[in-house]
Amino acid sequence: MTINAITMKTLFSLIALAAFVITPWHAQAQDPIAKLDVAQLGPFEHHNVPGGIVIIPLGINANELEPSVEWNERAIATLASAEEWFAILGVPLNTEAGTHYINIRTGDKLRRLGFEVIDTSYEEQRITLKNNSKVNPAPLDMKRINAESARLGKVKRMRTKTLNAYEFIWPVEGPISSTFGLRRFFNDQPRRPHGGIDIAMPTGTPIVAPADGTIIDTGEYFFNGNSVFIEHGLGVQTFYAHMHSISVSIGDEVKQGDEIGTVGETGRVTGAHLHWSLGLNGTWVDPTLVLADD
Ligand SMILES: [Zn+2]
């Protein structure tokens, strides 16, 4: 290939790229529908903040083929009401406020659709741990932590095809000792924000599956202690940490209300509690957004 041919090729790809960037349909998503049909669209509550859930009407008739939706290279769950398709996405806690775009593919058509994320502020939480090795782990522990985080990354990408969870209940009822999203400092050192809810109950308190699903991981992790992951369909997942005992195995199908283990104080903790997380497209969101309002 001559230099000229390469230059022309580069030029053409630049034009193609520019065309892609400029021409896609830039319409803003409509206002979210206040009352979703839970029977069709699941229990998700629209709350477009970092750590929240965004429900986007896609303007695609429910009779049409299921669109595939992607945001930041992650597959996004789609569900159809009687009328049209919707995307249900989890917004990571570190997302900047402003307009973001999803990619929607239907057949060989690709378009972008914008949605807004508004700012919110989460409180600060300072925790003192006597066991400093859980704050600044030793090199050998770091090796274990890195291996565990690779494994958890894989688990968080697993998804089954259909949603099995149209209603969620609390896995344990008890006082909330830490809410979702707290900006955390362990022994005065900044660490990841709190990706779940802590429910303080004594060791041995039964934990139940909040909705139907499949057990996709169990294990004993450095920070999370004894843990369980449930996939509820379409990448909607729940996660349980610091458990005392685990009574399910990978591959088990669970029904809402089935016991999966008990509350404990394993891993990085200051006392017995259940850490409960909700995952959507591999990101932690506020679990209260799938619980019915009291
Ligand atoms: Zn927690």
mmCIF file of C-alpha atoms and ligand atoms in Angstrom:
data_model
loop_
_atom_site.group_PDB
_atom_site.id
_atom_site.type_symbol
_atom_site.label_atom_id
_atom_site.label_comp_id
_atom_site.label_asym_id
_atom_site.label_seq_id
_atom_site.Cartn_x
_atom_site.Cartn_y
_atom_site.Cartn_z
ATOM 1 C CA MET A 1 0.000 0.000 0.000
ATOM 2 C CA THR A 2 1.370 3.428 -0.907
ATOM 3 C CA ILE A 3 1.579 6.300 1.575
ATOM 4 C CA ASN A 4 -1.193 7.950 -0.401
ATOM 5 C CA ALA A 5 -3.478 4.952 -0.039
ATOM 6 C CA ILE A 6 -2.825 4.853 3.689
ATOM 7 C CA THR A 7 -3.572 8.576 3.980
ATOM 8 C CA MET A 8 -6.792 8.156 2.003
ATOM 9 C CA LYS A 9 -7.786 5.208 4.145
ATOM 10 C CA THR A 10 -7.140 7.172 7.317
ATOM 11 C CA LEU A 11 -9.074 10.093 5.892
ATOM 12 C CA PHE A 12 -12.034 7.895 5.035
ATOM 13 C CA SER A 13 -12.076 6.330 8.488
ATOM 14 C CA LEU A 14 -11.961 9.817 10.008
ATOM 15 C CA ILE A 15 -14.904 10.876 7.874
ATOM 16 C CA ALA A 16 -16.775 7.713 8.811
ATOM 17 C CA LEU A 17 -16.020 8.343 12.500
ATOM 18 C CA ALA A 18 -17.114 11.980 12.252
ATOM 19 C CA ALA A 19 -20.318 10.904 10.546
ATOM 20 C CA PHE A 20 -20.979 8.480 13.346
ATOM 21 C CA VAL A 21 -20.318 11.122 15.993
ATOM 22 C CA ILE A 22 -22.363 13.838 14.312
ATOM 23 C CA THR A 23 -25.353 12.087 12.747
ATOM 24 C CA PRO A 24 -26.753 9.751 15.402
ATOM 25 C CA TRP A 25 -30.091 10.654 16.792
ATOM 26 C CA HIS A 26 -29.305 12.864 19.783
ATOM 27 C CA ALA A 27 -32.774 13.114 21.179
ATOM 28 C CA GLN A 28 -33.002 13.343 24.937
ATOM 29 C CA ALA A 29 -34.888 10.593 26.651
ATOM 30 C CA GLN A 30 -38.400 11.584 27.591
ATOM 31 C CA ASP A 31 -39.195 12.176 31.205
ATOM 32 C CA PRO A 32 -39.239 8.863 32.995
ATOM 33 C CA ILE A 33 -42.616 7.331 33.305
ATOM 34 C CA ALA A 34 -43.793 7.967 36.831
ATOM 35 C CA LYS A 35 -45.684 4.749 37.218
ATOM 36 C CA LEU A 36 -44.125 1.754 35.551
ATOM 37 C CA ASP A 37 -46.021 -1.427 35.095
ATOM 38 C CA VAL A 38 -44.193 -3.526 37.671
ATOM 39 C CA ALA A 39 -45.577 -6.776 36.300
ATOM 40 C CA GLN A 40 -43.843 -6.038 33.011
ATOM 41 C CA LEU A 41 -40.905 -3.855 33.946
ATOM 42 C CA GLY A 42 -39.817 -5.148 37.296
ATOM 43 C CA PRO A 43 -39.498 -3.380 40.612
ATOM 44 C CA PHE A 44 -37.024 -0.682 39.538
ATOM 45 C CA GLU A 45 -37.459 2.872 40.758
ATOM 46 C CA HIS A 46 -36.029 5.615 38.535
ATOM 47 C CA HIS A 47 -33.566 7.761 40.468
ATOM 48 C CA ASN A 48 -31.040 9.351 38.117
ATOM 49 C CA VAL A 49 -28.172 10.069 40.501
ATOM 50 C CA PRO A 50 -24.761 8.412 40.916
ATOM 51 C CA GLY A 51 -25.544 5.088 42.621
ATOM 52 C CA GLY A 52 -29.115 5.183 41.291
ATOM 53 C CA ILE A 53 -31.153 3.445 38.583
ATOM 54 C CA VAL A 54 -32.148 5.091 35.298
ATOM 55 C CA ILE A 55 -35.119 3.870 33.295
ATOM 56 C CA ILE A 56 -35.033 5.041 29.684
ATOM 57 C CA PRO A 57 -37.929 4.626 27.242
ATOM 58 C CA LEU A 58 -36.236 3.633 23.977
ATOM 59 C CA GLY A 59 -39.007 4.669 21.581
ATOM 60 C CA ILE A 60 -39.013 1.164 20.108
ATOM 61 C CA ASN A 61 -42.327 -0.627 19.823
ATOM 62 C CA ALA A 62 -42.684 -3.689 22.056
ATOM 63 C CA ASN A 63 -43.520 -5.776 18.958
ATOM 64 C CA GLU A 64 -40.101 -5.063 17.495
ATOM 65 C CA LEU A 65 -37.034 -7.217 18.098
ATOM 66 C CA GLU A 66 -35.304 -6.782 21.429
ATOM 67 C CA PRO A 67 -32.726 -3.993 21.053
ATOM 68 C CA SER A 68 -29.275 -4.462 22.515
ATOM 69 C CA VAL A 69 -28.172 -1.555 24.666
ATOM 70 C CA GLU A 70 -24.704 -0.687 25.822
ATOM 71 C CA TRP A 71 -23.286 2.010 28.085
ATOM 72 C CA ASN A 72 -19.560 2.427 28.703
ATOM 73 C CA GLU A 73 -19.006 -0.975 27.094
ATOM 74 C CA ARG A 74 -21.366 -2.714 29.480
ATOM 75 C CA ALA A 75 -24.478 -4.609 28.425
ATOM 76 C CA ILE A 76 -27.607 -2.919 29.782
ATOM 77 C CA ALA A 77 -30.815 -4.740 30.747
ATOM 78 C CA THR A 78 -33.822 -4.176 28.491
ATOM 79 C CA LEU A 79 -37.455 -4.920 29.291
ATOM 80 C CA ALA A 80 -40.637 -4.348 27.314
ATOM 81 C CA SER A 81 -43.907 -2.977 28.620
ATOM 82 C CA ALA A 82 -47.055 -3.697 26.602
ATOM 83 C CA GLU A 83 -46.127 -0.677 24.438
ATOM 84 C CA GLU A 84 -42.382 -0.245 24.173
ATOM 85 C CA TRP A 85 -38.853 -1.256 25.118
ATOM 86 C CA PHE A 86 -37.018 0.285 28.061
ATOM 87 C CA ALA A 87 -33.397 0.236 29.183
ATOM 88 C CA ILE A 88 -32.814 -0.235 32.918
ATOM 89 C CA LEU A 89 -29.342 0.852 33.939
ATOM 90 C CA GLY A 90 -27.312 1.160 37.095
ATOM 91 C CA VAL A 91 -25.272 4.374 37.452
ATOM 92 C CA PRO A 92 -21.862 3.945 39.117
ATOM 93 C CA LEU A 93 -21.231 6.050 42.239
ATOM 94 C CA ASN A 94 -18.326 7.859 40.559
ATOM 95 C CA THR A 95 -20.421 9.074 37.574
ATOM 96 C CA GLU A 96 -20.214 12.807 36.779
ATOM 97 C CA ALA A 97 -23.464 14.760 36.704
ATOM 98 C CA GLY A 98 -24.541 15.730 33.176
ATOM 99 C CA THR A 99 -25.718 14.125 29.949
ATOM 100 C CA HIS A 100 -24.606 10.588 29.176
ATOM 101 C CA TYR A 101 -25.375 8.473 26.110
ATOM 102 C CA ILE A 102 -26.368 4.866 25.635
ATOM 103 C CA ASN A 103 -25.800 3.007 22.353
ATOM 104 C CA ILE A 104 -28.837 1.184 21.042
ATOM 105 C CA ARG A 105 -28.518 -1.469 18.365
ATOM 106 C CA THR A 106 -31.587 -2.824 16.563
ATOM 107 C CA GLY A 107 -30.733 -5.118 13.676
ATOM 108 C CA ASP A 108 -27.963 -3.271 11.843
ATOM 109 C CA LYS A 109 -29.055 0.195 13.038
ATOM 110 C CA LEU A 110 -27.060 1.932 15.741
ATOM 111 C CA ARG A 111 -28.098 5.117 17.475
ATOM 112 C CA ARG A 112 -27.345 7.047 20.635
ATOM 113 C CA LEU A 113 -29.800 8.309 23.193
ATOM 114 C CA GLY A 114 -29.024 10.802 25.932
ATOM 115 C CA PHE A 115 -30.057 10.721 29.569
ATOM 116 C CA GLU A 116 -29.316 12.997 32.502
ATOM 117 C CA VAL A 117 -27.532 12.170 35.724
ATOM 118 C CA ILE A 118 -28.026 14.745 38.459
ATOM 119 C CA ASP A 119 -25.673 15.350 41.346
ATOM 120 C CA THR A 120 -26.276 14.077 44.845
ATOM 121 C CA SER A 121 -24.193 14.111 47.982
ATOM 122 C CA TYR A 122 -23.538 11.132 50.190
ATOM 123 C CA GLU A 123 -22.411 11.525 53.763
ATOM 124 C CA GLU A 124 -18.964 10.797 55.095
ATOM 125 C CA GLN A 125 -18.359 7.854 57.411
ATOM 126 C CA ARG A 126 -15.229 7.331 59.517
ATOM 127 C CA ILE A 127 -14.530 3.836 60.791
ATOM 128 C CA THR A 128 -11.788 2.793 63.189
ATOM 129 C CA LEU A 129 -10.500 -0.756 62.891
ATOM 130 C CA LYS A 130 -8.166 -2.278 65.470
ATOM 131 C CA ASN A 131 -6.942 -4.779 62.911
ATOM 132 C CA ASN A 132 -4.844 -2.506 60.687
ATOM 133 C CA SER A 133 -4.027 -5.420 58.332
ATOM 134 C CA LYS A 134 -7.616 -5.074 57.018
ATOM 135 C CA VAL A 135 -6.894 -1.409 56.178
ATOM 136 C CA ASN A 136 -3.335 -1.686 54.866
ATOM 137 C CA PRO A 137 -3.021 -5.348 53.868
ATOM 138 C CA ALA A 138 0.343 -7.138 53.855
ATOM 139 C CA PRO A 139 1.888 -7.948 50.418
ATOM 140 C CA LEU A 140 0.805 -11.596 50.624
ATOM 141 C CA ASP A 141 -2.758 -10.488 51.400
ATOM 142 C CA MET A 142 -2.616 -8.071 48.447
ATOM 143 C CA LYS A 143 -1.952 -11.039 46.163
ATOM 144 C CA ARG A 144 -5.068 -12.731 47.513
ATOM 145 C CA ILE A 145 -7.102 -9.503 47.269
ATOM 146 C CA ASN A 146 -6.141 -9.005 43.602
ATOM 147 C CA ALA A 147 -7.071 -12.593 42.728
ATOM 148 C CA GLU A 148 -10.402 -12.187 44.521
ATOM 149 C CA SER A 149 -11.156 -8.931 42.776
ATOM 150 C CA ALA A 150 -10.511 -10.536 39.363
ATOM 151 C CA ARG A 151 -12.885 -13.352 40.287
ATOM 152 C CA LEU A 152 -15.563 -10.937 41.530
ATOM 153 C CA GLY A 153 -15.175 -8.928 38.310
ATOM 154 C CA LYS A 154 -16.076 -12.054 36.328
ATOM 155 C CA VAL A 155 -19.010 -12.885 38.586
ATOM 156 C CA LYS A 156 -20.375 -9.349 38.197
ATOM 157 C CA ARG A 157 -20.444 -9.774 34.403
ATOM 158 C CA MET A 158 -22.569 -12.940 34.526
ATOM 159 C CA ARG A 159 -26.158 -12.591 33.378
ATOM 160 C CA THR A 160 -29.039 -14.948 32.777
ATOM 161 C CA LYS A 161 -31.532 -14.212 30.030
ATOM 162 C CA THR A 162 -34.802 -13.496 31.760
ATOM 163 C CA LEU A 163 -35.675 -11.444 34.795
ATOM 164 C CA ASN A 164 -36.852 -13.648 37.665
ATOM 165 C CA ALA A 165 -37.390 -10.884 40.167
ATOM 166 C CA TYR A 166 -40.482 -8.738 39.933
ATOM 167 C CA GLU A 167 -40.611 -8.023 43.646
ATOM 168 C CA PHE A 168 -37.922 -7.774 46.312
ATOM 169 C CA ILE A 169 -38.178 -8.159 50.086
ATOM 170 C CA TRP A 170 -35.542 -7.358 52.728
ATOM 171 C CA PRO A 171 -33.083 -10.279 53.103
ATOM 172 C CA VAL A 172 -32.906 -9.515 56.838
ATOM 173 C CA GLU A 173 -35.053 -7.080 58.792
ATOM 174 C CA GLY A 174 -33.211 -4.980 61.345
ATOM 175 C CA PRO A 175 -31.655 -1.594 62.059
ATOM 176 C CA ILE A 176 -29.673 -0.006 59.203
ATOM 177 C CA SER A 177 -26.206 0.745 60.570
ATOM 178 C CA SER A 178 -24.768 2.151 57.296
ATOM 179 C CA THR A 179 -26.703 3.466 54.335
ATOM 180 C CA PHE A 180 -25.701 3.146 50.681
ATOM 181 C CA GLY A 181 -23.099 5.471 49.152
ATOM 182 C CA LEU A 182 -21.318 6.669 52.317
ATOM 183 C CA ARG A 183 -17.906 8.151 51.542
ATOM 184 C CA ARG A 184 -15.711 5.973 53.703
ATOM 185 C CA PHE A 185 -12.536 6.455 55.661
ATOM 186 C CA PHE A 186 -10.987 3.486 57.449
ATOM 187 C CA ASN A 187 -8.528 4.604 60.159
ATOM 188 C CA ASP A 188 -8.619 8.054 58.482
ATOM 189 C CA GLN A 189 -7.683 6.666 55.054
ATOM 190 C CA PRO A 190 -10.099 7.144 52.140
ATOM 191 C CA ARG A 191 -11.469 3.869 50.772
ATOM 192 C CA ARG A 192 -14.184 2.943 48.277
ATOM 193 C CA PRO A 193 -17.652 4.375 48.944
ATOM 194 C CA HIS A 194 -20.137 2.045 50.582
ATOM 195 C CA GLY A 195 -21.661 -0.079 47.803
ATOM 196 C CA GLY A 196 -24.493 -1.525 49.856
ATOM 197 C CA ILE A 197 -26.624 -1.314 52.977
ATOM 198 C CA ASP A 198 -25.543 -2.663 56.366
ATOM 199 C CA ILE A 199 -28.214 -4.282 58.488
ATOM 200 C CA ALA A 200 -27.070 -4.837 62.073
ATOM 201 C CA MET A 201 -28.391 -8.123 63.472
ATOM 202 C CA PRO A 202 -26.810 -10.730 65.748
ATOM 203 C CA THR A 203 -24.644 -13.547 64.426
ATOM 204 C CA GLY A 204 -26.833 -16.469 63.380
ATOM 205 C CA THR A 205 -29.828 -14.425 62.171
ATOM 206 C CA PRO A 206 -31.174 -16.117 59.000
ATOM 207 C CA ILE A 207 -30.690 -14.329 55.665
ATOM 208 C CA VAL A 208 -33.263 -15.021 52.951
ATOM 209 C CA ALA A 209 -33.214 -14.556 49.176
ATOM 210 C CA PRO A 210 -35.085 -11.272 48.555
ATOM 211 C CA ALA A 211 -36.284 -12.536 45.148
ATOM 212 C CA ASP A 212 -36.008 -15.627 42.941
ATOM 213 C CA GLY A 213 -32.626 -16.261 41.347
ATOM 214 C CA THR A 214 -29.596 -18.478 40.833
ATOM 215 C CA ILE A 215 -26.563 -18.702 43.116
ATOM 216 C CA ILE A 216 -23.590 -17.699 40.958
ATOM 217 C CA ASP A 217 -20.856 -17.459 43.587
ATOM 218 C CA THR A 218 -20.071 -18.297 47.182
ATOM 219 C CA GLY A 219 -16.750 -17.962 48.939
ATOM 220 C CA GLU A 220 -14.630 -16.578 51.738
ATOM 221 C CA TYR A 221 -13.120 -13.237 50.766
ATOM 222 C CA PHE A 222 -10.501 -11.068 52.470
ATOM 223 C CA PHE A 223 -12.641 -7.940 52.941
ATOM 224 C CA ASN A 224 -16.136 -9.385 52.415
ATOM 225 C CA GLY A 225 -15.717 -12.539 54.510
ATOM 226 C CA ASN A 226 -18.178 -15.347 53.731
ATOM 227 C CA SER A 227 -20.162 -14.149 50.739
ATOM 228 C CA VAL A 228 -22.952 -15.139 48.358
ATOM 229 C CA PHE A 229 -23.927 -13.740 44.930
ATOM 230 C CA ILE A 230 -27.419 -14.227 43.460
ATOM 231 C CA GLU A 231 -28.199 -13.508 39.791
ATOM 232 C CA HIS A 232 -31.865 -12.542 39.402
ATOM 233 C CA GLY A 233 -31.776 -12.273 35.596
ATOM 234 C CA LEU A 234 -30.556 -9.698 33.042
ATOM 235 C CA GLY A 235 -27.534 -8.919 35.228
ATOM 236 C CA VAL A 236 -29.635 -7.876 38.223
ATOM 237 C CA GLN A 237 -27.615 -9.296 41.109
ATOM 238 C CA THR A 238 -27.599 -9.213 44.888
ATOM 239 C CA PHE A 239 -24.569 -9.734 47.086
ATOM 240 C CA TYR A 240 -24.284 -10.733 50.765
ATOM 241 C CA ALA A 241 -21.106 -10.283 52.815
ATOM 242 C CA HIS A 242 -19.666 -10.946 56.297
ATOM 243 C CA MET A 243 -21.874 -14.027 56.700
ATOM 244 C CA HIS A 244 -21.425 -16.519 59.527
ATOM 245 C CA SER A 245 -22.649 -19.533 57.566
ATOM 246 C CA ILE A 246 -23.608 -20.161 53.943
ATOM 247 C CA SER A 247 -26.340 -22.704 53.173
ATOM 248 C CA VAL A 248 -26.377 -22.596 49.344
ATOM 249 C CA SER A 249 -23.988 -23.705 46.581
ATOM 250 C CA ILE A 250 -23.110 -22.357 43.158
ATOM 251 C CA GLY A 251 -25.814 -23.373 40.657
ATOM 252 C CA ASP A 252 -28.637 -23.607 43.227
ATOM 253 C CA GLU A 253 -31.923 -22.024 42.222
ATOM 254 C CA VAL A 254 -33.490 -20.067 45.069
ATOM 255 C CA LYS A 255 -37.005 -18.768 45.571
ATOM 256 C CA GLN A 256 -37.884 -15.572 47.374
ATOM 257 C CA GLY A 257 -37.757 -16.290 51.134
ATOM 258 C CA ASP A 258 -35.387 -19.297 50.921
ATOM 259 C CA GLU A 259 -32.620 -19.177 53.525
ATOM 260 C CA ILE A 260 -29.153 -18.657 51.996
ATOM 261 C CA GLY A 261 -27.156 -18.454 55.253
ATOM 262 C CA THR A 262 -26.816 -16.435 58.438
ATOM 263 C CA VAL A 263 -25.520 -13.037 59.589
ATOM 264 C CA GLY A 264 -21.957 -12.984 60.892
ATOM 265 C CA GLU A 265 -18.857 -10.858 61.320
ATOM 266 C CA THR A 266 -16.355 -12.342 58.893
ATOM 267 C CA GLY A 267 -13.990 -10.145 56.819
ATOM 268 C CA ARG A 268 -13.464 -6.405 57.417
ATOM 269 C CA VAL A 269 -16.066 -5.563 60.071
ATOM 270 C CA THR A 270 -16.534 -3.845 63.402
ATOM 271 C CA GLY A 271 -19.440 -6.067 64.469
ATOM 272 C CA ALA A 272 -22.065 -8.545 63.274
ATOM 273 C CA HIS A 273 -24.145 -7.280 60.346
ATOM 274 C CA LEU A 274 -25.278 -8.176 56.853
ATOM 275 C CA HIS A 275 -23.777 -6.114 54.059
ATOM 276 C CA TRP A 276 -26.327 -6.252 51.231
ATOM 277 C CA SER A 277 -25.621 -4.932 47.736
ATOM 278 C CA LEU A 278 -27.643 -4.672 44.548
ATOM 279 C CA GLY A 279 -25.819 -4.864 41.226
ATOM 280 C CA LEU A 280 -27.067 -3.765 37.805
ATOM 281 C CA ASN A 281 -24.816 -3.940 34.715
ATOM 282 C CA GLY A 282 -21.913 -4.787 37.029
ATOM 283 C CA THR A 283 -22.275 -1.653 39.150
ATOM 284 C CA TRP A 284 -23.527 -1.214 42.716
ATOM 285 C CA VAL A 285 -26.723 0.750 43.119
ATOM 286 C CA ASP A 286 -28.942 1.582 46.073
ATOM 287 C CA PRO A 287 -30.862 -1.628 47.001
ATOM 288 C CA THR A 288 -33.803 0.367 48.385
ATOM 289 C CA LEU A 289 -34.638 1.269 44.751
ATOM 290 C CA VAL A 290 -36.073 -2.234 44.216
ATOM 291 C CA LEU A 291 -37.922 -2.482 47.533
ATOM 292 C CA ALA A 292 -41.584 -1.543 47.711
ATOM 293 C CA ASP A 293 -42.163 1.659 49.710
ATOM 294 C CA ASP A 294 -43.511 0.929 53.183
HETATM 295 ZN ZN ZN B 1 -21.410 -2.669 54.225
#
